[in-house]
């Protein structure tokens, strides 16, 4: 998930930067997902279905969907 043997390079981009990189696509959508349970003390005690509601605010990954 971060730099290491299985992932030699991790780069971090904001949603704005990702949209700029995808400017040649006709449609670009970004969303934040995956509030990592092991990264936060509170998330360990929140049921999975409820925890997903917090993903957009505190999620770990920025997902980009782009259409040419």
PDB file of C-alpha atoms in Angstrom:
ATOM      1  CA  UNK A   1       0.000   0.000   0.000  1.00  0.00           C
ATOM      2  CA  UNK A   2       2.986   2.262   0.422  1.00  0.00           C
ATOM      3  CA  UNK A   3       6.597   2.077  -0.697  1.00  0.00           C
ATOM      4  CA  UNK A   4       8.206  -1.277  -0.030  1.00  0.00           C
ATOM      5  CA  UNK A   5       9.292  -4.528  -1.653  1.00  0.00           C
ATOM      6  CA  UNK A   6       5.869  -5.242  -3.173  1.00  0.00           C
ATOM      7  CA  UNK A   7       5.330  -1.641  -4.226  1.00  0.00           C
ATOM      8  CA  UNK A   8       8.612   0.102  -5.061  1.00  0.00           C
ATOM      9  CA  UNK A   9       7.050   3.491  -5.767  1.00  0.00           C
ATOM     10  CA  UNK A  10       4.077   5.313  -4.295  1.00  0.00           C
ATOM     11  CA  UNK A  11       3.100   8.775  -5.436  1.00  0.00           C
ATOM     12  CA  UNK A  12       0.462  10.990  -3.892  1.00  0.00           C
ATOM     13  CA  UNK A  13      -1.827  13.242  -5.930  1.00  0.00           C
ATOM     14  CA  UNK A  14      -4.767  15.437  -5.062  1.00  0.00           C
ATOM     15  CA  UNK A  15      -8.084  15.089  -6.881  1.00  0.00           C
ATOM     16  CA  UNK A  16      -7.319  18.357  -8.683  1.00  0.00           C
ATOM     17  CA  UNK A  17      -3.944  17.057  -9.859  1.00  0.00           C
ATOM     18  CA  UNK A  18      -5.517  13.815 -11.096  1.00  0.00           C
ATOM     19  CA  UNK A  19      -8.163  15.688 -13.050  1.00  0.00           C
ATOM     20  CA  UNK A  20      -5.421  17.810 -14.628  1.00  0.00           C
ATOM     21  CA  UNK A  21      -3.467  14.687 -15.610  1.00  0.00           C
ATOM     22  CA  UNK A  22      -6.633  13.301 -17.205  1.00  0.00           C
ATOM     23  CA  UNK A  23      -7.583  16.509 -19.012  1.00  0.00           C
ATOM     24  CA  UNK A  24      -7.611  14.715 -22.395  1.00  0.00           C
ATOM     25  CA  UNK A  25     -10.431  12.465 -21.241  1.00  0.00           C
ATOM     26  CA  UNK A  26     -14.023  13.500 -21.891  1.00  0.00           C
ATOM     27  CA  UNK A  27     -15.278  12.530 -18.453  1.00  0.00           C
ATOM     28  CA  UNK A  28     -13.260  12.309 -15.221  1.00  0.00           C
ATOM     29  CA  UNK A  29     -14.663  11.324 -11.836  1.00  0.00           C
ATOM     30  CA  UNK A  30     -12.691  11.050  -8.596  1.00  0.00           C
ATOM     31  CA  UNK A  31     -13.727   9.476  -5.315  1.00  0.00           C
ATOM     32  CA  UNK A  32     -12.061   8.629  -2.033  1.00  0.00           C
ATOM     33  CA  UNK A  33     -12.460   5.116  -0.642  1.00  0.00           C
ATOM     34  CA  UNK A  34     -11.172   2.697   1.971  1.00  0.00           C
ATOM     35  CA  UNK A  35     -10.911   4.063   5.472  1.00  0.00           C
ATOM     36  CA  UNK A  36      -8.270   1.642   6.699  1.00  0.00           C
ATOM     37  CA  UNK A  37      -9.405  -0.128   9.822  1.00  0.00           C
ATOM     38  CA  UNK A  38      -5.844  -0.841  10.960  1.00  0.00           C
ATOM     39  CA  UNK A  39      -4.796   2.803  10.567  1.00  0.00           C
ATOM     40  CA  UNK A  40      -7.350   4.308  12.938  1.00  0.00           C
ATOM     41  CA  UNK A  41      -8.294   3.327  16.456  1.00  0.00           C
ATOM     42  CA  UNK A  42     -11.917   4.408  16.126  1.00  0.00           C
ATOM     43  CA  UNK A  43     -12.506   2.661  12.760  1.00  0.00           C
ATOM     44  CA  UNK A  44     -11.817  -0.727  14.348  1.00  0.00           C
ATOM     45  CA  UNK A  45     -14.999  -0.456  16.370  1.00  0.00           C
ATOM     46  CA  UNK A  46     -17.322   0.874  13.670  1.00  0.00           C
ATOM     47  CA  UNK A  47     -19.320  -1.745  11.724  1.00  0.00           C
ATOM     48  CA  UNK A  48     -18.174  -2.146   8.092  1.00  0.00           C
ATOM     49  CA  UNK A  49     -21.417  -0.864   6.539  1.00  0.00           C
ATOM     50  CA  UNK A  50     -21.283   2.302   8.637  1.00  0.00           C
ATOM     51  CA  UNK A  51     -17.539   2.756   8.232  1.00  0.00           C
ATOM     52  CA  UNK A  52     -17.913   3.056   4.447  1.00  0.00           C
ATOM     53  CA  UNK A  53     -19.878   6.262   4.993  1.00  0.00           C
ATOM     54  CA  UNK A  54     -16.685   7.832   6.342  1.00  0.00           C
ATOM     55  CA  UNK A  55     -14.603   6.859   3.294  1.00  0.00           C
ATOM     56  CA  UNK A  56     -15.128  10.107   1.345  1.00  0.00           C
ATOM     57  CA  UNK A  57     -13.829  12.159   4.258  1.00  0.00           C
ATOM     58  CA  UNK A  58     -11.042   9.983   5.667  1.00  0.00           C
ATOM     59  CA  UNK A  59     -10.427   7.299   3.041  1.00  0.00           C
ATOM     60  CA  UNK A  60      -6.982   6.077   2.068  1.00  0.00           C
ATOM     61  CA  UNK A  61      -7.243   5.904  -1.750  1.00  0.00           C
ATOM     62  CA  UNK A  62      -8.188   8.341  -4.464  1.00  0.00           C
ATOM     63  CA  UNK A  63      -9.857   6.429  -7.299  1.00  0.00           C
ATOM     64  CA  UNK A  64     -10.042   8.017 -10.742  1.00  0.00           C
ATOM     65  CA  UNK A  65     -12.560   6.875 -13.366  1.00  0.00           C
ATOM     66  CA  UNK A  66     -11.889   8.406 -16.784  1.00  0.00           C
ATOM     67  CA  UNK A  67     -13.650   7.990 -20.137  1.00  0.00           C
ATOM     68  CA  UNK A  68     -12.077   8.901 -23.474  1.00  0.00           C
TER      69      UNK A  68
END
